[in-house]
Amino acid sequence: MKKDRLELLLAEIRACRICRDAPWRAPLPHEPRPVLQASSTARLMIVGQAPGTKVHVSGRPFTDASGDRLREWLGLDDATFYDAARVAILPMGFCFPGQDAKGGDLPPRPECAPAWRARLLAEMPEPALTVALGAPALRWTLQRAGRRDLVAPTLDAAIVDWRRIYAQLRVMPLPHPSWRNTGWLKRNPWFAEEVLPVLRAEVARALA
């Protein structure tokens, strides 16, 4: 059964050590801990970047300030957000990638998406709504859909063009909810005024 295949695949992913044992560059500097949420019935798919330090410790997606902001954006309480039967959370990299010299999180590991994403998505239904957080997640989502024509030169341009992207693919491009984007949100009040009400309505519709 498809559900059984997905459960076996999730177990394989959670035991993955590619970035430590067979890395494409310097190995992951700590023990891998893949963090994701998926099921054969999820109708909302959140495509993020990679877990941060708090998520690496908790083993649960978005257990940090970014998660608080994201749940507010989506209009979801914790119980709904963490209901795997309804919400899939699939970062581009499943493990915390470590930090750079300035204390910022590194980009998602390059080994992860090629190894797992196609196999994983093949065992899942097409979501009613996909939320893409940040440039890597949006670029991958659009390219997978064969819509390179919708790939904007910058994330800002993609978010400005969100209506066209959503109308054609039911993909909502969003900035990452990290505290690092607080300045962007303050400079672009239209995002909260125009995008978030539509986002919350579409999330509710997808999960109804």
Short mmCIF file of N, CA and C in Angstrom, two decimals, residues 19 24-26 28 47-52 90-98 104-114 117 133-140 176:
data_model
loop_
_atom_site.label_atom_id
_atom_site.label_comp_id
_atom_site.label_asym_id
_atom_site.label_seq_id
_atom_site.Cartn_x
_atom_site.Cartn_y
_atom_site.Cartn_z
N CYS A 19 25.00 13.38 4.52
CA CYS A 19 25.80 14.59 4.68
C CYS A 19 26.94 14.40 5.68
N TRP A 24 29.01 15.82 -0.13
CA TRP A 24 29.46 16.42 -1.38
C TRP A 24 30.53 17.48 -1.13
N ARG A 25 30.63 17.92 0.11
CA ARG A 25 31.65 18.90 0.51
C ARG A 25 32.05 18.53 1.92
N ALA A 26 32.55 19.49 2.72
CA ALA A 26 32.92 19.17 4.10
C ALA A 26 31.74 18.53 4.81
N LEU A 28 28.92 17.26 7.49
CA LEU A 28 28.15 17.93 8.54
C LEU A 28 28.94 17.85 9.85
N VAL A 47 7.13 24.14 2.21
CA VAL A 47 8.49 23.86 1.75
C VAL A 47 9.41 24.91 2.36
N GLY A 48 10.20 24.50 3.33
CA GLY A 48 11.10 25.43 4.01
C GLY A 48 12.53 25.30 3.52
N GLN A 49 13.47 25.73 4.34
CA GLN A 49 14.87 25.68 3.95
C GLN A 49 15.60 24.56 4.68
N ALA A 50 15.82 24.71 5.98
CA ALA A 50 16.47 23.66 6.77
C ALA A 50 16.21 23.97 8.25
N PRO A 51 16.24 22.96 9.10
CA PRO A 51 16.03 23.20 10.53
C PRO A 51 17.10 24.12 11.13
N GLY A 52 16.73 24.87 12.13
CA GLY A 52 17.68 25.67 12.88
C GLY A 52 18.13 24.93 14.13
N LEU A 90 8.23 19.99 4.63
CA LEU A 90 9.35 19.35 3.94
C LEU A 90 10.42 20.39 3.59
N PRO A 91 11.39 20.60 4.47
CA PRO A 91 12.45 21.56 4.15
C PRO A 91 13.32 21.05 3.01
N MET A 92 14.05 21.96 2.37
CA MET A 92 14.96 21.58 1.30
C MET A 92 16.10 20.73 1.83
N GLY A 93 16.50 20.98 3.04
CA GLY A 93 17.48 20.14 3.73
C GLY A 93 16.86 19.66 5.02
N PHE A 94 16.90 18.37 5.30
CA PHE A 94 16.20 17.83 6.46
C PHE A 94 17.00 17.98 7.76
N CYS A 95 18.30 18.24 7.67
CA CYS A 95 19.13 18.37 8.86
C CYS A 95 19.62 19.81 9.05
N PHE A 96 19.81 20.20 10.29
CA PHE A 96 20.43 21.49 10.60
C PHE A 96 21.80 21.53 9.95
N PRO A 97 22.07 22.53 9.08
CA PRO A 97 23.31 22.54 8.31
C PRO A 97 24.52 23.12 9.04
N GLY A 98 24.32 23.64 10.25
CA GLY A 98 25.41 24.32 10.95
C GLY A 98 25.35 25.83 10.71
N GLY A 104 25.06 32.87 11.59
CA GLY A 104 23.87 32.62 10.79
C GLY A 104 23.83 31.18 10.31
N ASP A 105 22.64 30.66 10.07
CA ASP A 105 22.51 29.29 9.57
C ASP A 105 23.06 29.19 8.15
N LEU A 106 23.78 28.12 7.88
CA LEU A 106 24.27 27.86 6.54
C LEU A 106 23.11 27.45 5.62
N PRO A 107 23.31 27.49 4.30
CA PRO A 107 22.27 27.03 3.38
C PRO A 107 22.00 25.54 3.57
N PRO A 108 20.85 25.06 3.10
CA PRO A 108 20.56 23.62 3.18
C PRO A 108 21.67 22.79 2.53
N ARG A 109 21.94 21.63 3.09
CA ARG A 109 22.95 20.75 2.52
C ARG A 109 22.57 20.35 1.09
N PRO A 110 23.54 20.31 0.16
CA PRO A 110 23.21 20.02 -1.24
C PRO A 110 22.85 18.57 -1.51
N GLU A 111 23.22 17.66 -0.59
CA GLU A 111 22.97 16.24 -0.83
C GLU A 111 21.50 15.85 -0.65
N CYS A 112 20.79 16.62 0.17
CA CYS A 112 19.49 16.17 0.67
C CYS A 112 18.41 16.14 -0.41
N ALA A 113 18.18 17.25 -1.08
CA ALA A 113 17.08 17.32 -2.04
C ALA A 113 17.23 16.29 -3.17
N PRO A 114 18.41 16.16 -3.80
CA PRO A 114 18.52 15.15 -4.86
C PRO A 114 18.30 13.73 -4.37
N ARG A 117 13.84 14.15 -2.32
CA ARG A 117 12.60 14.87 -2.58
C ARG A 117 11.73 14.20 -3.64
N LEU A 133 8.80 28.86 1.35
CA LEU A 133 9.45 29.85 2.23
C LEU A 133 10.88 30.10 1.77
N GLY A 134 11.12 31.27 1.23
CA GLY A 134 12.47 31.63 0.83
C GLY A 134 12.82 31.21 -0.59
N ALA A 135 13.93 31.75 -1.09
CA ALA A 135 14.30 31.58 -2.49
C ALA A 135 14.60 30.13 -2.88
N PRO A 136 15.41 29.37 -2.12
CA PRO A 136 15.69 27.99 -2.55
C PRO A 136 14.43 27.13 -2.65
N ALA A 137 13.53 27.28 -1.69
CA ALA A 137 12.29 26.50 -1.71
C ALA A 137 11.42 26.87 -2.90
N LEU A 138 11.31 28.16 -3.18
CA LEU A 138 10.47 28.59 -4.30
C LEU A 138 11.08 28.16 -5.62
N ARG A 139 12.38 28.35 -5.79
CA ARG A 139 13.04 27.98 -7.05
C ARG A 139 12.85 26.49 -7.33
N TRP A 140 13.06 25.66 -6.33
CA TRP A 140 12.92 24.21 -6.52
C TRP A 140 11.49 23.85 -6.87
N HIS A 176 11.11 33.93 4.16
CA HIS A 176 11.25 33.04 5.31
C HIS A 176 10.82 33.80 6.56
#
